């Protein structure tokens, strides 16, 4: 399992520059071979990771890039670290077949499997109100374990 630079330093994503500096110094002191009794080789690897984490996070530009890369990595794994839990898409972002019984499909944002997320008319009838006048439904990818939330509105049928 990969450890983030934030975890290496033991700080949150919202840590200030001062908090990063304090955590960096504390981690260096705590991992010093004289304090831990570990071999010099083990300590060098850990100290290098701490130094690299601090180098990346203490610079605003490299931290911004690191955070974007981290978000992308988590999204590919099916996690959404914005707090909502599931990625949200609108039905308009799906492609609709022109059949008598339409099927809405889209490629999976994680595994990129083609048309692996699909909705049928019967699925849309099972949606729940989203509190904003529309509906929402959670839908799985048929190729991986990703679930997404789809927002849509009921289409008014016009009489002619």
mmCIF file of N, CA and C in Angstrom, residues 70-137:
data_model
loop_
_atom_site.group_PDB
_atom_site.id
_atom_site.type_symbol
_atom_site.label_atom_id
_atom_site.label_comp_id
_atom_site.label_asym_id
_atom_site.label_seq_id
_atom_site.Cartn_x
_atom_site.Cartn_y
_atom_site.Cartn_z
ATOM 1 N N UNK A 70 -2.525 13.206 -6.650
ATOM 2 C CA UNK A 70 -3.104 12.350 -5.613
ATOM 3 C C UNK A 70 -4.601 12.154 -5.847
ATOM 4 N N UNK A 71 -5.305 13.234 -6.182
ATOM 5 C CA UNK A 71 -6.742 13.137 -6.475
ATOM 6 C C UNK A 71 -6.982 12.216 -7.667
ATOM 7 N N UNK A 72 -6.183 12.392 -8.717
ATOM 8 C CA UNK A 72 -6.321 11.558 -9.906
ATOM 9 C C UNK A 72 -6.088 10.097 -9.560
ATOM 10 N N UNK A 73 -5.077 9.834 -8.778
ATOM 11 C CA UNK A 73 -4.769 8.462 -8.367
ATOM 12 C C UNK A 73 -5.923 7.860 -7.574
ATOM 13 N N UNK A 74 -6.478 8.620 -6.638
ATOM 14 C CA UNK A 74 -7.599 8.122 -5.846
ATOM 15 C C UNK A 74 -8.831 7.892 -6.718
ATOM 16 N N UNK A 75 -9.074 8.781 -7.675
ATOM 17 C CA UNK A 75 -10.225 8.613 -8.553
ATOM 18 C C UNK A 75 -10.104 7.330 -9.374
ATOM 19 N N UNK A 76 -8.897 7.042 -9.855
ATOM 20 C CA UNK A 76 -8.684 5.817 -10.621
ATOM 21 C C UNK A 76 -8.928 4.578 -9.770
ATOM 22 N N UNK A 77 -8.733 4.732 -8.461
ATOM 23 C CA UNK A 77 -8.982 3.621 -7.548
ATOM 24 C C UNK A 77 -10.438 3.579 -7.106
ATOM 25 N N UNK A 78 -11.222 4.563 -7.541
ATOM 26 C CA UNK A 78 -12.633 4.577 -7.187
ATOM 27 C C UNK A 78 -12.974 5.383 -5.962
ATOM 28 N N UNK A 79 -12.032 6.147 -5.457
ATOM 29 C CA UNK A 79 -12.281 6.976 -4.292
ATOM 30 C C UNK A 79 -12.478 8.417 -4.728
ATOM 31 N N UNK A 80 -13.326 9.089 -4.000
ATOM 32 C CA UNK A 80 -13.534 10.504 -4.257
ATOM 33 C C UNK A 80 -13.247 11.230 -2.951
ATOM 34 N N UNK A 81 -12.158 11.969 -2.884
ATOM 35 C CA UNK A 81 -11.761 12.571 -1.616
ATOM 36 C C UNK A 81 -12.340 13.968 -1.418
ATOM 37 N N UNK A 82 -13.386 14.295 -2.181
ATOM 38 C CA UNK A 82 -14.020 15.584 -1.973
ATOM 39 C C UNK A 82 -15.060 15.507 -0.867
ATOM 40 N N UNK A 83 -15.352 14.322 -0.377
ATOM 41 C CA UNK A 83 -16.265 14.171 0.745
ATOM 42 C C UNK A 83 -17.614 13.594 0.385
ATOM 43 N N UNK A 84 -18.055 13.681 -0.843
ATOM 44 C CA UNK A 84 -19.372 13.179 -1.207
ATOM 45 C C UNK A 84 -19.407 11.659 -1.279
ATOM 46 N N UNK A 85 -18.308 11.026 -1.549
ATOM 47 C CA UNK A 85 -18.264 9.573 -1.578
ATOM 48 C C UNK A 85 -18.317 8.990 -2.966
ATOM 49 N N UNK A 86 -19.235 9.436 -3.785
ATOM 50 C CA UNK A 86 -19.356 8.916 -5.143
ATOM 51 C C UNK A 86 -19.225 10.052 -6.148
ATOM 52 N N UNK A 87 -18.619 9.766 -7.285
ATOM 53 C CA UNK A 87 -18.563 10.758 -8.347
ATOM 54 C C UNK A 87 -19.973 10.964 -8.880
ATOM 55 N N UNK A 88 -20.279 12.182 -9.282
ATOM 56 C CA UNK A 88 -21.615 12.525 -9.744
ATOM 57 C C UNK A 88 -21.563 12.894 -11.221
ATOM 58 N N UNK A 89 -22.485 12.317 -11.992
ATOM 59 C CA UNK A 89 -22.605 12.599 -13.420
ATOM 60 C C UNK A 89 -24.062 12.895 -13.723
ATOM 61 N N UNK A 90 -24.303 13.608 -14.804
ATOM 62 C CA UNK A 90 -25.679 13.834 -15.236
ATOM 63 C C UNK A 90 -26.005 12.851 -16.348
ATOM 64 N N UNK A 91 -27.278 12.595 -16.518
ATOM 65 C CA UNK A 91 -27.708 11.671 -17.562
ATOM 66 C C UNK A 91 -27.306 12.190 -18.944
ATOM 67 N N UNK A 92 -27.181 13.518 -19.069
ATOM 68 C CA UNK A 92 -26.773 14.105 -20.341
ATOM 69 C C UNK A 92 -25.355 13.695 -20.740
ATOM 70 N N UNK A 93 -24.547 13.263 -19.773
ATOM 71 C CA UNK A 93 -23.180 12.849 -20.092
ATOM 72 C C UNK A 93 -23.123 11.410 -20.629
ATOM 73 N N UNK A 94 -24.262 10.743 -20.665
ATOM 74 C CA UNK A 94 -24.359 9.383 -21.204
ATOM 75 C C UNK A 94 -24.771 9.450 -22.675
ATOM 76 N N UNK A 95 -24.464 8.399 -23.410
ATOM 77 C CA UNK A 95 -24.945 8.287 -24.786
ATOM 78 C C UNK A 95 -26.209 7.442 -24.763
ATOM 79 N N UNK A 96 -27.209 7.860 -25.517
ATOM 80 C CA UNK A 96 -28.488 7.156 -25.518
ATOM 81 C C UNK A 96 -28.700 6.457 -26.851
ATOM 82 N N UNK A 97 -29.132 5.208 -26.778
ATOM 83 C CA UNK A 97 -29.461 4.480 -28.009
ATOM 84 C C UNK A 97 -30.794 4.990 -28.526
ATOM 85 N N UNK A 98 -31.009 4.872 -29.821
ATOM 86 C CA UNK A 98 -32.245 5.348 -30.422
ATOM 87 C C UNK A 98 -33.255 4.222 -30.601
ATOM 88 N N UNK A 99 -33.167 3.217 -29.757
ATOM 89 C CA UNK A 99 -34.057 2.062 -29.854
ATOM 90 C C UNK A 99 -35.428 2.378 -29.265
ATOM 91 N N UNK A 100 -36.357 1.416 -29.475
ATOM 92 C CA UNK A 100 -37.687 1.541 -28.880
ATOM 93 C C UNK A 100 -37.569 1.564 -27.353
ATOM 94 N N UNK A 101 -36.626 0.781 -26.825
ATOM 95 C CA UNK A 101 -36.333 0.759 -25.399
ATOM 96 C C UNK A 101 -34.931 1.331 -25.193
ATOM 97 N N UNK A 102 -34.836 2.631 -24.962
ATOM 98 C CA UNK A 102 -33.521 3.278 -24.906
ATOM 99 C C UNK A 102 -32.643 2.767 -23.760
ATOM 100 N N UNK A 103 -31.344 2.756 -24.014
ATOM 101 C CA UNK A 103 -30.340 2.405 -23.014
ATOM 102 C C UNK A 103 -29.301 3.530 -23.019
ATOM 103 N N UNK A 104 -29.019 4.068 -21.827
ATOM 104 C CA UNK A 104 -28.014 5.114 -21.682
ATOM 105 C C UNK A 104 -26.719 4.465 -21.205
ATOM 106 N N UNK A 105 -25.612 4.761 -21.893
ATOM 107 C CA UNK A 105 -24.331 4.155 -21.537
ATOM 108 C C UNK A 105 -23.234 5.208 -21.485
ATOM 109 N N UNK A 106 -22.170 4.868 -20.745
ATOM 110 C CA UNK A 106 -20.972 5.698 -20.728
ATOM 111 C C UNK A 106 -19.787 4.812 -20.359
ATOM 112 N N UNK A 107 -18.603 5.282 -20.716
ATOM 113 C CA UNK A 107 -17.373 4.575 -20.358
ATOM 114 C C UNK A 107 -17.082 4.795 -18.880
ATOM 115 N N UNK A 108 -16.480 3.815 -18.265
ATOM 116 C CA UNK A 108 -16.135 3.918 -16.852
ATOM 117 C C UNK A 108 -14.971 4.895 -16.681
ATOM 118 N N UNK A 109 -15.086 5.858 -15.747
ATOM 119 C CA UNK A 109 -13.987 6.806 -15.535
ATOM 120 C C UNK A 109 -12.771 6.165 -14.852
ATOM 121 N N UNK A 110 -12.951 5.006 -14.222
ATOM 122 C CA UNK A 110 -11.823 4.356 -13.560
ATOM 123 C C UNK A 110 -11.139 3.344 -14.472
ATOM 124 N N UNK A 111 -11.883 2.330 -14.931
ATOM 125 C CA UNK A 111 -11.245 1.255 -15.704
ATOM 126 C C UNK A 111 -11.290 1.513 -17.209
ATOM 127 N N UNK A 112 -11.994 2.548 -17.647
ATOM 128 C CA UNK A 112 -12.119 2.963 -19.049
ATOM 129 C C UNK A 112 -12.805 1.936 -19.934
ATOM 130 N N UNK A 113 -13.471 0.975 -19.340
ATOM 131 C CA UNK A 113 -14.191 -0.026 -20.118
ATOM 132 C C UNK A 113 -15.339 0.659 -20.873
ATOM 133 N N UNK A 114 -15.453 0.360 -22.151
ATOM 134 C CA UNK A 114 -16.445 1.034 -22.994
ATOM 135 C C UNK A 114 -17.863 0.621 -22.645
ATOM 136 N N UNK A 115 -18.742 1.614 -22.498
ATOM 137 C CA UNK A 115 -20.164 1.413 -22.246
ATOM 138 C C UNK A 115 -20.443 0.483 -21.068
ATOM 139 N N UNK A 116 -19.570 0.515 -20.069
ATOM 140 C CA UNK A 116 -19.711 -0.412 -18.947
ATOM 141 C C UNK A 116 -20.630 0.111 -17.842
ATOM 142 N N UNK A 117 -21.062 1.351 -17.978
ATOM 143 C CA UNK A 117 -22.065 1.883 -17.054
ATOM 144 C C UNK A 117 -23.305 2.132 -17.885
ATOM 145 N N UNK A 118 -24.395 1.449 -17.514
ATOM 146 C CA UNK A 118 -25.592 1.578 -18.333
ATOM 147 C C UNK A 118 -26.846 1.723 -17.482
ATOM 148 N N UNK A 119 -27.790 2.445 -18.052
ATOM 149 C CA UNK A 119 -29.086 2.670 -17.420
ATOM 150 C C UNK A 119 -30.179 2.376 -18.427
ATOM 151 N N UNK A 120 -31.229 1.745 -17.961
ATOM 152 C CA UNK A 120 -32.410 1.494 -18.786
ATOM 153 C C UNK A 120 -33.562 2.304 -18.210
ATOM 154 N N UNK A 121 -34.622 2.403 -18.965
ATOM 155 C CA UNK A 121 -35.791 3.166 -18.528
ATOM 156 C C UNK A 121 -36.295 2.668 -17.168
ATOM 157 N N UNK A 122 -36.314 1.369 -16.970
ATOM 158 C CA UNK A 122 -36.772 0.798 -15.701
ATOM 159 C C UNK A 122 -35.873 1.239 -14.543
ATOM 160 N N UNK A 123 -34.567 1.393 -14.798
ATOM 161 C CA UNK A 123 -33.651 1.871 -13.758
ATOM 162 C C UNK A 123 -34.005 3.292 -13.349
ATOM 163 N N UNK A 124 -34.307 4.117 -14.352
ATOM 164 C CA UNK A 124 -34.621 5.520 -14.071
ATOM 165 C C UNK A 124 -35.899 5.655 -13.255
ATOM 166 N N UNK A 125 -36.816 4.726 -13.425
ATOM 167 C CA UNK A 125 -38.057 4.754 -12.642
ATOM 168 C C UNK A 125 -37.801 4.442 -11.169
ATOM 169 N N UNK A 126 -36.640 3.872 -10.859
ATOM 170 C CA UNK A 126 -36.278 3.512 -9.488
ATOM 171 C C UNK A 126 -35.505 4.613 -8.770
ATOM 172 N N UNK A 127 -35.212 5.715 -9.456
ATOM 173 C CA UNK A 127 -34.449 6.798 -8.856
ATOM 174 C C UNK A 127 -35.182 7.450 -7.700
ATOM 175 N N UNK A 128 -34.425 8.124 -6.858
ATOM 176 C CA UNK A 128 -35.008 8.825 -5.715
ATOM 177 C C UNK A 128 -34.878 10.330 -5.925
ATOM 178 N N UNK A 129 -35.806 11.108 -5.366
ATOM 179 C CA UNK A 129 -35.712 12.568 -5.515
ATOM 180 C C UNK A 129 -34.383 13.087 -4.957
ATOM 181 N N UNK A 130 -33.787 14.048 -5.671
ATOM 182 C CA UNK A 130 -32.497 14.595 -5.244
ATOM 183 C C UNK A 130 -32.639 15.838 -4.372
ATOM 184 N N UNK A 131 -33.876 16.263 -4.108
ATOM 185 C CA UNK A 131 -34.103 17.444 -3.278
ATOM 186 C C UNK A 131 -34.037 18.744 -4.043
ATOM 187 N N UNK A 132 -33.737 18.660 -5.340
ATOM 188 C CA UNK A 132 -33.631 19.866 -6.166
ATOM 189 C C UNK A 132 -34.615 19.838 -7.331
ATOM 190 N N UNK A 133 -35.609 18.958 -7.261
ATOM 191 C CA UNK A 133 -36.597 18.849 -8.321
ATOM 192 C C UNK A 133 -36.284 17.763 -9.332
ATOM 193 N N UNK A 134 -35.162 17.129 -9.207
ATOM 194 C CA UNK A 134 -34.793 16.044 -10.113
ATOM 195 C C UNK A 134 -34.694 14.725 -9.356
ATOM 196 N N UNK A 135 -33.969 13.785 -9.971
ATOM 197 C CA UNK A 135 -33.809 12.462 -9.377
ATOM 198 C C UNK A 135 -32.340 12.060 -9.396
ATOM 199 N N UNK A 136 -32.020 11.049 -8.597
ATOM 200 C CA UNK A 136 -30.674 10.494 -8.595
ATOM 201 C C UNK A 136 -30.764 8.984 -8.442
ATOM 202 N N UNK A 137 -29.751 8.312 -8.963
ATOM 203 C CA UNK A 137 -29.664 6.871 -8.824
ATOM 204 C C UNK A 137 -28.185 6.487 -8.798
#
